[in-house]
Coordinates of C-alpha atoms and ligand atoms in Angstrom, one line a residue:
X120 CA -94.3 0.9 -85.9
X121 CA -91.3 3.2 -85.4
X122 CA -92.8 6.2 -83.8
X123 CA -90.3 8.8 -85.2
X124 CA -91.2 7.1 -88.9
X125 CA -92.6 9.8 -91.1
X126 CA -96.5 9.5 -91.4
X127 CA -98.2 8.9 -94.5
X128 CA -101.9 9.1 -95.8
X129 CA -103.0 7.3 -99.0
X130 CA -106.0 8.4 -100.4
X131 CA -107.8 5.5 -101.9
X132 CA -107.2 1.9 -101.4
X133 CA -107.4 0.8 -105.3
X134 CA -104.5 -1.1 -106.6
X135 CA -102.6 2.1 -106.7
X136 CA -103.1 2.9 -103.1
X137 CA -102.6 -0.5 -101.8
X138 CA -99.4 -0.8 -103.7
X139 CA -98.1 2.7 -102.5
X140 CA -98.6 1.6 -98.9
X141 CA -96.9 -1.8 -99.0
X142 CA -93.5 0.0 -100.8
X143 CA -94.1 2.9 -98.1
X144 CA -94.1 0.3 -95.3
X145 CA -91.3 -1.9 -96.7
X146 CA -89.4 1.5 -96.4
X147 CA -90.3 1.9 -92.9
X148 CA -93.0 5.1 -93.4
X149 CA -96.1 5.1 -90.8
X150 CA -99.0 4.4 -93.5
X151 CA -102.6 4.7 -93.3
X152 CA -105.0 4.4 -96.3
X153 CA -108.4 6.1 -96.7
X154 CA -111.0 4.3 -98.6
X155 CA -114.3 6.0 -98.9
X156 CA -116.0 2.7 -99.8
X157 CA -116.8 -0.3 -97.4
X158 CA -114.1 -2.8 -98.9
X159 CA -110.5 -2.1 -101.0
X160 CA -110.1 -2.6 -104.6
X161 CA -111.6 0.2 -106.5
X162 CA -112.6 -0.7 -109.9
X163 CA -110.6 -3.9 -109.1
X164 CA -113.3 -5.7 -107.7
X165 CA -116.1 -8.4 -107.9
X166 CA -119.2 -9.2 -106.1
X167 CA -121.2 -12.1 -105.2
X168 CA -124.9 -12.7 -106.0
X169 CA -126.6 -16.1 -104.8
X170 CA -123.7 -19.0 -105.6
X171 CA -121.9 -16.7 -108.5
X172 CA -119.1 -14.3 -108.1
X173 CA -119.2 -11.4 -110.8
X174 CA -116.0 -10.2 -112.0
X175 CA -115.6 -6.4 -113.0
X176 CA -112.3 -5.9 -113.7
X177 CA -109.7 -8.4 -114.3
X178 CA -109.4 -10.4 -117.6
X179 CA -105.5 -10.7 -117.5
X180 CA -103.0 -9.6 -115.5
X181 CA -99.8 -8.4 -117.3
X182 CA -96.5 -10.2 -115.4
X183 CA -98.3 -13.7 -114.7
X184 CA -95.1 -14.6 -116.8
X185 CA -92.3 -15.4 -114.0
X186 CA -89.6 -14.6 -116.5
X187 CA -91.0 -11.1 -117.2
X188 CA -89.6 -8.0 -115.4
X189 CA -93.3 -7.1 -114.4
X190 CA -93.6 -10.5 -112.6
X191 CA -90.8 -9.4 -110.3
X192 CA -92.3 -6.2 -109.3
X193 CA -95.7 -7.9 -108.4
X194 CA -93.5 -10.1 -106.1
X195 CA -92.3 -7.0 -104.5
X196 CA -96.2 -6.1 -103.5
X197 CA -97.2 -9.8 -102.7
X198 CA -96.5 -13.4 -103.4
X199 CA -98.0 -13.6 -106.8
X200 CA -96.2 -17.3 -107.0
X201 CA -99.4 -18.0 -105.0
X202 CA -101.8 -17.2 -107.6
X203 CA -103.0 -19.8 -110.5
X204 CA -103.0 -18.6 -113.6
X205 CA -105.2 -20.0 -116.8
X206 CA -104.3 -19.3 -120.2
X207 CA -107.2 -20.1 -122.8
X208 CA -106.3 -21.8 -126.3
X209 CA -108.5 -19.4 -128.0
X210 CA -108.2 -15.9 -126.7
X211 CA -111.4 -14.5 -128.4
X212 CA -114.3 -15.5 -130.9
X213 CA -115.8 -13.1 -133.0
X214 CA -119.2 -14.1 -134.5
X215 CA -121.9 -12.5 -136.8
X216 CA -125.4 -13.2 -136.5
X217 CA -125.4 -15.7 -139.5
X218 CA -123.1 -18.2 -138.0
X219 CA -119.6 -16.9 -139.6
X220 CA -116.9 -17.1 -136.8
X221 CA -113.4 -16.2 -136.6
X222 CA -111.1 -17.2 -133.6
X223 CA -108.1 -15.3 -132.1
X224 CA -105.6 -17.3 -131.1
X225 CA -102.6 -16.6 -128.6
X226 CA -100.6 -18.9 -130.5
X227 CA -99.4 -16.8 -133.3
X228 CA -98.7 -19.3 -136.2
X229 CA -102.2 -20.5 -135.5
X230 CA -103.6 -17.2 -135.4
X231 CA -102.1 -16.2 -138.5
X232 CA -103.2 -19.5 -140.3
X233 CA -106.7 -18.8 -139.5
X234 CA -106.8 -15.1 -140.3
X235 CA -105.7 -16.3 -143.6
X236 CA -108.1 -18.8 -144.2
X237 CA -110.9 -16.4 -143.1
X238 CA -109.8 -13.5 -144.8
X239 CA -107.5 -14.0 -147.9
X240 CA -108.3 -11.2 -149.6
X241 CA -106.7 -9.3 -146.5
X242 CA -103.5 -10.9 -146.3
X243 CA -101.3 -8.2 -146.7
X244 CA -102.9 -6.4 -143.9
X245 CA -102.9 -9.6 -141.4
X246 CA -99.3 -10.4 -141.9
X247 CA -98.4 -6.8 -141.3
X248 CA -100.5 -7.3 -138.1
X249 CA -99.0 -10.6 -136.9
X250 CA -95.6 -9.3 -137.7
X251 CA -96.5 -6.1 -135.3
X252 CA -97.7 -8.4 -132.6
X253 CA -94.7 -10.7 -133.1
X254 CA -92.2 -8.1 -132.7
X255 CA -93.5 -6.5 -129.8
X256 CA -94.0 -9.8 -128.0
X257 CA -90.4 -9.7 -126.6
X258 CA -90.1 -5.9 -126.4
X259 CA -90.0 -4.6 -122.6
X260 CA -92.2 -1.8 -121.1
X261 CA -90.2 1.4 -121.0
X262 CA -91.6 2.3 -117.5
X263 CA -90.7 -0.9 -115.7
X264 CA -86.8 -0.6 -115.6
X265 CA -85.2 0.0 -112.1
X266 CA -82.1 1.5 -112.2
X267 CA -80.2 3.6 -114.8
X268 CA -78.1 0.5 -115.9
X269 CA -81.1 -1.4 -116.9
X270 CA -82.6 1.6 -118.1
X271 CA -80.0 2.2 -120.8
X272 CA -80.2 -1.5 -121.6
X273 CA -83.9 -1.4 -122.1
X274 CA -83.6 1.6 -124.0
X275 CA -81.3 -0.2 -126.3
X276 CA -83.8 -3.0 -126.5
X277 CA -86.3 -0.7 -127.5
X278 CA -84.5 1.3 -129.9
X279 CA -85.5 -0.9 -133.1
X280 CA -88.9 -1.1 -132.3
X281 CA -89.5 2.6 -131.9
X282 CA -90.8 3.3 -135.4
X283 CA -93.4 0.6 -135.0
X284 CA -94.2 1.7 -131.5
X285 CA -94.7 5.3 -133.1
X286 CA -97.0 4.1 -135.8
X287 CA -99.1 2.1 -133.7
X288 CA -99.7 4.7 -130.9
X289 CA -100.7 7.0 -133.5
X290 CA -103.7 5.3 -134.7
X291 CA -107.1 4.5 -133.2
X292 CA -107.9 0.7 -133.0
X293 CA -111.2 1.7 -135.0
X294 CA -108.9 3.3 -137.8
X295 CA -106.5 0.4 -138.0
X296 CA -109.6 -1.8 -138.2
X297 CA -110.9 -0.1 -141.4
X298 CA -107.5 -1.2 -143.2
X299 CA -109.4 -4.7 -143.3
X300 CA -112.3 -5.5 -145.8
X301 CA -113.5 -8.7 -143.8
X302 CA -116.3 -7.6 -141.4
X303 CA -115.3 -10.1 -138.6
X304 CA -111.9 -8.8 -138.5
X305 CA -113.1 -5.3 -138.4
X306 CA -115.2 -6.4 -135.5
X307 CA -111.8 -7.8 -133.7
X308 CA -110.5 -4.1 -133.9
X309 CA -113.8 -2.8 -132.5
X310 CA -115.5 0.4 -133.3
X311 CA -117.3 3.1 -131.0
X312 CA -116.2 3.9 -127.6
X313 CA -113.7 1.1 -126.8
X314 CA -111.9 1.4 -130.2
X315 CA -110.5 4.9 -129.7
X316 CA -107.2 3.9 -128.0
X317 CA -104.5 3.5 -129.8
X318 CA -104.2 0.1 -131.7
X319 CA -100.8 -0.2 -130.0
X320 CA -102.7 -1.3 -126.4
X321 CA -104.4 -4.3 -128.5
X322 CA -101.2 -5.3 -129.9
X323 CA -99.5 -5.4 -126.9
X324 CA -102.4 -7.1 -125.1
X325 CA -102.1 -9.8 -127.9
X326 CA -98.2 -10.1 -127.7
X327 CA -98.3 -10.6 -123.9
X328 CA -101.1 -13.2 -124.1
X329 CA -98.9 -14.9 -126.8
X330 CA -96.2 -14.8 -124.0
X331 CA -98.3 -16.5 -121.4
X332 CA -97.6 -13.1 -119.8
X333 CA -101.0 -12.1 -119.3
X334 CA -102.9 -14.9 -117.8
X335 CA -106.1 -15.0 -115.8
X336 CA -105.7 -15.5 -111.8
X337 CA -108.2 -17.9 -110.5
X338 CA -110.4 -15.7 -108.1
X339 CA -110.0 -12.7 -110.2
X340 CA -109.2 -9.1 -108.9
X341 CA -110.1 -10.3 -105.4
X342 CA -107.4 -12.9 -105.2
X343 CA -104.9 -10.1 -106.1
X344 CA -106.5 -7.3 -103.8
X345 CA -107.0 -9.4 -101.3
X346 CA -103.6 -10.8 -101.1
X347 CA -101.9 -7.3 -101.5
X348 CA -104.3 -6.1 -98.4
X349 CA -103.3 -8.7 -96.3
X350 CA -99.6 -8.0 -97.3
X351 CA -100.2 -4.6 -96.0
X352 CA -101.7 -5.7 -92.8
X353 CA -99.0 -8.2 -92.2
X354 CA -96.0 -5.3 -92.7
X355 CA -98.3 -3.1 -90.1
X356 CA -99.9 -1.0 -92.3
X357 CA -103.5 0.6 -91.5
X358 CA -106.3 0.2 -93.9
X359 CA -109.7 2.2 -92.7
X360 CA -112.5 1.6 -95.1
X361 CA -115.3 3.7 -94.8
X362 CA -113.3 6.9 -94.4
X363 CA -113.7 9.6 -97.1
X364 CA -111.3 12.3 -97.5
X365 CA -113.0 15.6 -98.5
X366 CA -110.0 17.9 -98.2
X367 CA -106.1 17.5 -98.3
X368 CA -104.8 20.1 -95.8
X369 CA -101.9 22.5 -97.2
X370 CA -100.3 24.7 -95.2
X371 CA -97.4 27.2 -96.9
X372 CA -97.9 25.1 -99.9
X373 CA -96.8 22.0 -98.2
X374 CA -99.5 19.1 -97.3
X375 CA -99.7 18.3 -93.5
X376 CA -102.7 15.9 -93.6
X377 CA -106.5 15.1 -94.9
X378 CA -110.1 16.1 -93.5
X379 CA -112.5 13.3 -93.5
X380 CA -116.0 13.8 -94.3
X381 CA -117.0 13.5 -90.7
X382 CA -114.5 16.4 -89.8
X383 CA -111.9 14.6 -88.6
X384 CA -108.7 15.5 -89.4
X385 CA -105.4 13.2 -89.8
X386 CA -102.0 14.9 -89.8
X387 CA -99.3 13.4 -92.2
X388 CA -95.8 14.1 -93.2
X389 CA -96.6 13.0 -96.8
X390 CA -100.0 12.6 -98.8
X391 CA -100.3 10.8 -101.7
X392 CA -103.1 10.8 -103.7
X393 CA -104.4 7.2 -105.3
X394 CA -107.8 8.3 -105.8
X395 CA -109.4 10.0 -109.0
X396 CA -107.4 12.6 -110.5
X397 CA -109.9 15.1 -111.1
X398 CA -111.3 14.9 -107.6
X399 CA -108.0 15.2 -106.2
X400 CA -107.2 18.2 -108.0
X401 CA -110.1 20.0 -108.1
X402 CA -112.2 18.9 -105.0
X403 CA -109.8 18.1 -102.5
X404 CA -107.3 20.6 -103.0
X405 CA -109.7 23.3 -104.6
X406 CA -107.8 23.5 -108.0
X407 CA -105.1 25.6 -106.4
X408 CA -102.3 23.4 -107.8
X409 CA -103.4 22.7 -111.1
X410 CA -100.8 24.3 -113.4
X411 CA -100.9 25.0 -117.2
X412 CA -99.8 21.3 -118.1
X413 CA -102.6 19.6 -116.1
X414 CA -105.5 21.8 -116.7
X415 CA -104.8 21.3 -120.6
X416 CA -104.6 17.5 -119.6
X417 CA -108.0 17.7 -118.1
X418 CA -109.5 19.8 -121.0
X419 CA -108.2 17.7 -123.7
X420 CA -107.1 14.0 -122.8
X421 CA -110.1 11.8 -123.2
X422 CA -111.2 9.2 -120.5
X423 CA -112.0 5.7 -121.2
X424 CA -115.8 5.4 -121.2
X425 CA -117.9 4.6 -118.2
X426 CA -119.9 1.1 -118.5
X427 CA -123.0 -1.1 -117.6
X428 CA -122.2 -4.4 -116.4
X429 CA -124.9 -6.9 -117.0
X430 CA -124.1 -10.2 -115.0
X431 CA -125.7 -13.6 -115.6
X432 CA -125.7 -16.7 -113.3
X433 CA -126.4 -19.6 -115.5
X434 CA -127.0 -23.1 -114.8
X435 CA -125.0 -24.5 -117.9
X436 CA -121.7 -25.8 -118.2
X437 CA -119.9 -23.8 -120.8
X438 CA -116.5 -25.4 -120.8
X439 CA -116.7 -26.4 -124.7
X440 CA -117.3 -22.6 -125.4
X441 CA -114.5 -19.8 -125.9
X442 CA -114.4 -17.8 -123.0
X443 CA -114.5 -14.4 -124.5
X444 CA -117.1 -14.0 -127.3
X445 CA -117.9 -10.8 -129.3
X446 CA -121.1 -10.5 -131.1
X447 CA -121.4 -8.3 -134.0
X448 CA -125.1 -6.8 -134.4
X449 CA -126.9 -6.1 -137.3
X450 CA -129.4 -4.2 -135.5
X451 CA -127.5 -1.6 -133.0
X452 CA -128.4 -2.5 -129.3
X453 CA -129.5 0.9 -127.3
X454 CA -127.9 1.0 -124.1
X455 CA -129.3 4.3 -123.0
X456 CA -130.6 7.5 -125.3
X457 CA -127.1 8.4 -126.4
X458 CA -125.4 5.0 -126.8
X459 CA -126.3 2.6 -129.3
X460 CA -123.8 -0.4 -129.6
X461 CA -123.2 -2.4 -133.0
X462 CA -121.0 -5.2 -131.1
X463 CA -121.3 -6.3 -127.3
X464 CA -118.9 -9.0 -125.6
X465 CA -119.6 -11.8 -123.4
X466 CA -117.1 -13.2 -120.7
X467 CA -118.1 -16.6 -119.7
X468 CA -115.5 -17.5 -116.9
X469 CA -115.9 -21.1 -117.4
X470 CA -112.1 -21.2 -116.6
X471 CA -112.6 -20.1 -113.0
X472 CA -114.4 -23.0 -110.6
X473 CA -114.4 -20.3 -107.8
X474 CA -117.0 -18.1 -109.3
X475 CA -120.0 -20.7 -109.7
X476 CA -120.6 -24.2 -108.4
X477 CA -119.8 -27.2 -110.5
X478 CA -121.9 -27.2 -113.6
X479 CA -122.6 -23.8 -113.6
X480 CA -121.1 -20.4 -115.0
X481 CA -120.9 -16.7 -114.1
X482 CA -121.3 -14.7 -117.2
X483 CA -120.8 -10.8 -117.7
X484 CA -121.3 -8.4 -120.5
X485 CA -119.8 -5.0 -120.0
X486 CA -121.8 -2.4 -122.0
X487 CA -119.5 1.1 -122.4
X488 CA -121.2 4.5 -122.4
X489 CA -120.6 7.8 -121.7
X490 CA -124.0 8.9 -120.5
X491 CA -123.3 9.0 -116.9
X492 CA -125.5 12.0 -116.3
X493 CA -128.6 9.7 -117.5
X494 CA -128.1 6.9 -115.1
X495 CA -127.1 8.8 -112.2
X496 CA -130.0 11.2 -112.6
X497 CA -132.2 8.3 -112.5
X498 CA -130.6 6.4 -110.1
X499 CA -131.3 9.7 -107.7
X500 CA -134.7 11.1 -109.0
X501 CA -136.6 8.2 -110.4
X502 CA -135.6 5.0 -108.9
X503 CA -138.6 3.0 -110.1
X504 CA -137.6 4.0 -113.7
X505 CA -133.9 3.3 -113.0
X506 CA -135.1 -0.2 -112.0
X507 CA -137.0 -0.6 -115.1
X508 CA -134.1 0.7 -117.4
X509 CA -131.9 -1.7 -115.9
X510 CA -134.3 -4.5 -116.4
X511 CA -134.5 -3.5 -120.2
X512 CA -130.8 -3.5 -120.9
X513 CA -130.6 -7.0 -119.2
X514 CA -133.7 -8.3 -121.2
X515 CA -131.7 -6.9 -124.4
X516 CA -128.5 -8.6 -123.1
X517 CA -130.0 -11.5 -122.4
X518 CA -131.8 -11.8 -125.9
X519 CA -128.6 -11.5 -127.6
X520 CA -127.1 -14.3 -125.2
X521 CA -129.8 -16.4 -126.3
X522 CA -129.1 -16.0 -129.7
X523 CA -125.3 -16.9 -129.5
X524 CA -126.1 -20.0 -127.6
X525 CA -129.8 -21.2 -128.5
X526 CA -131.9 -21.9 -125.4
X527 CA -129.5 -20.4 -122.7
X528 CA -132.0 -18.2 -121.6
X529 CA -134.0 -20.7 -119.5
X530 CA -131.0 -21.7 -117.4
X531 CA -130.6 -18.0 -116.4
X532 CA -131.1 -17.9 -112.4
X533 CA -129.4 -14.8 -111.5
X534 CA -129.5 -11.6 -113.2
X535 CA -127.5 -8.3 -111.8
X536 CA -127.0 -5.3 -113.4
X537 CA -124.4 -2.4 -112.3
X538 CA -124.6 1.0 -114.1
X539 CA -122.3 4.0 -114.4
X540 CA -123.9 5.5 -111.1
X541 CA -122.6 2.3 -109.1
X542 CA -119.4 3.0 -110.6
X543 CA -119.2 6.5 -109.5
X544 CA -120.6 5.5 -106.4
X545 CA -118.1 2.8 -105.4
X546 CA -115.0 4.5 -106.9
X547 CA -116.0 8.3 -107.7
X548 CA -114.1 8.0 -110.7
X549 CA -114.3 11.1 -112.9
X550 CA -117.2 10.3 -115.5
X551 CA -117.5 6.8 -113.9
X552 CA -114.3 6.0 -116.1
X553 CA -113.7 2.3 -116.2
X554 CA -109.7 3.0 -116.6
X555 CA -108.4 6.5 -116.4
X556 CA -107.2 8.2 -119.3
X557 CA -107.5 6.0 -122.8
X558 CA -104.2 5.7 -124.5
X559 CA -104.8 7.6 -127.4
X560 CA -102.3 8.8 -130.6
X561 CA -102.5 12.2 -128.6
X562 CA -101.3 11.0 -124.9
X563 CA -98.6 8.3 -126.7
X564 CA -96.8 6.2 -123.9
X565 CA -95.9 9.3 -121.7
X566 CA -96.9 9.0 -118.2
X567 CA -98.1 12.5 -116.4
X568 CA -96.4 13.9 -113.5
X569 CA -96.6 12.6 -109.9
X570 CA -96.5 16.1 -108.5
X571 CA -98.4 19.3 -108.7
X572 CA -96.9 22.5 -109.4
X573 CA -95.9 24.4 -106.4
X574 CA -97.3 21.6 -103.8
X575 CA -94.6 20.1 -101.4
X576 CA -94.8 16.7 -99.9
X577 CA -97.9 15.8 -102.2
X578 CA -97.6 12.9 -104.8
X579 CA -100.5 11.2 -107.3
X580 CA -100.4 7.7 -108.3
X581 CA -102.6 5.3 -110.3
X582 CA -104.4 5.5 -113.7
X583 CA -104.8 8.9 -113.8
X584 CA -101.2 9.4 -114.0
X585 CA -100.4 6.9 -116.5
X586 CA -102.6 6.7 -119.5
X587 CA -103.9 3.5 -120.4
X588 CA -104.7 2.3 -116.9
X589 CA -104.6 -1.2 -115.8
X590 CA -103.4 -2.8 -112.4
X591 CA -99.6 -2.3 -113.8
X592 CA -100.1 1.4 -113.8
X593 CA -101.1 1.1 -110.1
X594 CA -97.7 -0.6 -108.9
X595 CA -95.6 1.1 -111.5
X596 CA -96.6 4.7 -110.5
X597 CA -96.9 3.9 -106.9
X598 CA -93.1 2.2 -106.9
X599 CA -91.9 5.6 -108.3
X600 CA -94.0 7.8 -105.8
X601 CA -92.2 5.9 -103.1
X602 CA -89.0 5.8 -104.4
X603 CA -89.3 9.6 -105.0
X604 CA -90.2 9.8 -101.4
X605 CA -87.5 8.2 -100.1
X606 CA -84.7 10.1 -102.2
X607 CA -86.5 13.3 -100.6
X608 CA -86.2 12.1 -97.0
X609 CA -82.8 10.6 -97.2
X610 CA -84.4 6.8 -96.5
X611 CA -83.3 3.8 -98.6
X612 CA -85.8 2.4 -100.9
X613 CA -86.1 -1.2 -100.0
X614 CA -88.8 -2.7 -102.1
X615 CA -87.5 -6.3 -101.3
X616 CA -87.7 -5.9 -97.4
X617 CA -89.7 -8.1 -95.1
X618 CA -90.6 -10.2 -98.0
X619 CA -93.2 -12.8 -96.0
X620 CA -96.5 -12.8 -97.7
X621 CA -99.4 -14.5 -96.3
X622 CA -101.8 -16.8 -98.5
X623 CA -103.2 -15.2 -101.2
X624 CA -106.4 -17.6 -101.3
X625 CA -107.3 -16.4 -97.6
X626 CA -109.5 -13.2 -99.1
X627 CA -109.6 -9.8 -97.1
X628 CA -108.4 -8.8 -93.8
X629 CA -111.4 -8.4 -91.4
Ligands
FAD1278 C1 -114.3 -3.7 -117.2 C2 -113.3 -3.6 -117.0 C3 -112.1 -4.1 -117.0 C4 -110.9 -4.4 -116.7 N1 -109.8 -5.0 -117.3 C5 -108.4 -5.2 -117.0 C6 -107.8 -6.1 -117.0 O1 -108.3 -7.1 -117.6 N2 -106.2 -6.0 -116.7 C7 -105.9 -4.9 -115.9 O2 -105.0 -4.8 -115.8 N3 -106.9 -3.6 -115.8 C8 -108.2 -4.0 -116.2 N4 -109.2 -2.8 -115.7 C9 -108.4 -1.7 -115.4 C10 -108.3 -1.7 -113.7 O3 -109.2 -2.1 -113.1 C11 -108.0 -0.2 -113.2 O4 -107.0 0.5 -114.6 C12 -107.4 0.1 -111.9 O5 -107.8 -1.2 -110.9 C13 -107.1 1.2 -111.3 O6 -106.7 1.3 -110.1 P1 -106.7 2.7 -109.4 O7 -105.7 2.1 -108.2 O8 -105.8 3.6 -110.3 O9 -107.7 3.3 -109.4 P2 -109.2 2.8 -108.4 O10 -109.5 1.4 -108.7 O11 -110.2 3.6 -109.1 O12 -108.9 3.1 -106.9 C14 -109.2 4.5 -106.2 C15 -109.7 4.3 -105.1 O13 -109.8 5.5 -104.4 C16 -111.0 5.7 -103.7 N5 -111.8 6.8 -103.4 C17 -111.8 8.0 -104.4 N6 -112.2 9.0 -104.0 C18 -111.7 8.9 -102.4 C19 -111.7 10.0 -101.5 N7 -112.2 11.1 -101.6 N8 -111.5 9.3 -100.1 C20 -111.1 8.2 -99.9 N9 -110.9 7.1 -101.0 C21 -111.3 7.5 -102.3 C22 -112.0 4.8 -104.5 O14 -113.0 4.5 -103.8 C23 -111.4 3.9 -105.1 O15 -111.3 2.5 -104.1 C24 -110.4 -3.1 -116.1 C25 -111.4 -1.8 -115.9 C26 -113.0 -2.5 -115.9 C27 -113.7 -1.4 -115.6

């Protein structure tokens, strides 16, 4: 490493921190990433229980299509072409308790025909919805453009779509669903916590799926995180796990380093926080550089909820089942004293052979909740009751799964429950949020500033500066931040240098 290279500390080794580190190394910075947890990834994680791997985050990765600009950006941080993507023929199935079913297909012709067959009385709304998906399926993401020429070209391409983008970003998924009479179609748009995001997010998701630009990578989030972490190591970056940053050190309104939980102080020319936004602003920096805009954001924006994840190792082959099943419930399912759900979804990882032995399947069920205090309190104060509550939730989920696929209960050989207390412990995200800020009618598509007012040599990246979150938000904000640092330091931004990247499938560095 060049001894006179500017030193950069990155707080947090989620996707955003790792991407920032790779970009910065490519531009010649001496990079150290500090991660409080024992492994990198943050929310982009999975874990092993017995013979099964349970994925928390990755269901689709935007940019899987080599023709998409996002694909080119992923190539800058790891060798995405080594990943194997899968594209299901049936994206989702919505089911009622009386055997009624609705298939959501990525093929838009087939989707339109299926929706019209199922709910002919909703024809006008169905046609409008599919038209919206079709229109946006070739619409570029505004924030992806690199140089000003490209930005102008993207702007011109976006122009005809602006009224549609505006309309769809100003209505929640739940409210949009109410335009339909059919209960399964309404169920597709969701209800409650998970449906408070702008329907634009769902329309874009379906558009990308239909373009084969949001495939699932075999190996899930670990395949992506492991490959980026290896690339960082290969480029000479340092990743320290189990290193919790407790303070960002500031002198004369300029960051000079960080202090860890054990008192160790590390000096740096730049500090980039890729950690939770609230912790960064209000704890690591003691709330000294909030500014009016961010204070308003943290007072009024709505984060994604937290979640419980019930994971099941099932000794069954589900290759004939749809991998994503949403079940509408006639009687709400109680997750905790403040949370009752009218629908729950199962992911059957029948498309990932690395997650279970042949003939067996890893199944997950994510249950959104905002009652983080309840779970954190139980886990700290009453471990016995905490375990009992986890068991109760698991039993309820297994009961519903058994009703979806009769007899499957007998084939379950592993049960694992992660709660919001787990999410907070492993990621420190504010309120255990699963994805940062919800993309709502209030936030629109506008990203937040990467800087804090009055503080020099400090930047923020990740899901808390880009409403809607997701892995792409980590890469896009990291790229912007490093570009900005380079400009300020008079260093050439060189995202394509040192393109050598080791094998994605090899897993984490030691
Ligand atoms: C159930 C679920 C499904 C999802 N599905 C998808 C999907 O299909 N596709 C998609 O693209 N995205 C998906 N996401 C969203 C995606 O996982 C997140 O938006 C993204 O991983 C956030 O990355 P990040 O780096 O911004 O933040 P994080 O992942 O939260 O990383 C922050 C890191 O900082 C560390 N940290 C925090 N405080 C400190 C400190 N003081 N010192 C040191 N380290 C610290 C944390 O431990 C963590 O590792 C999903 C998320 C969930 C939960």
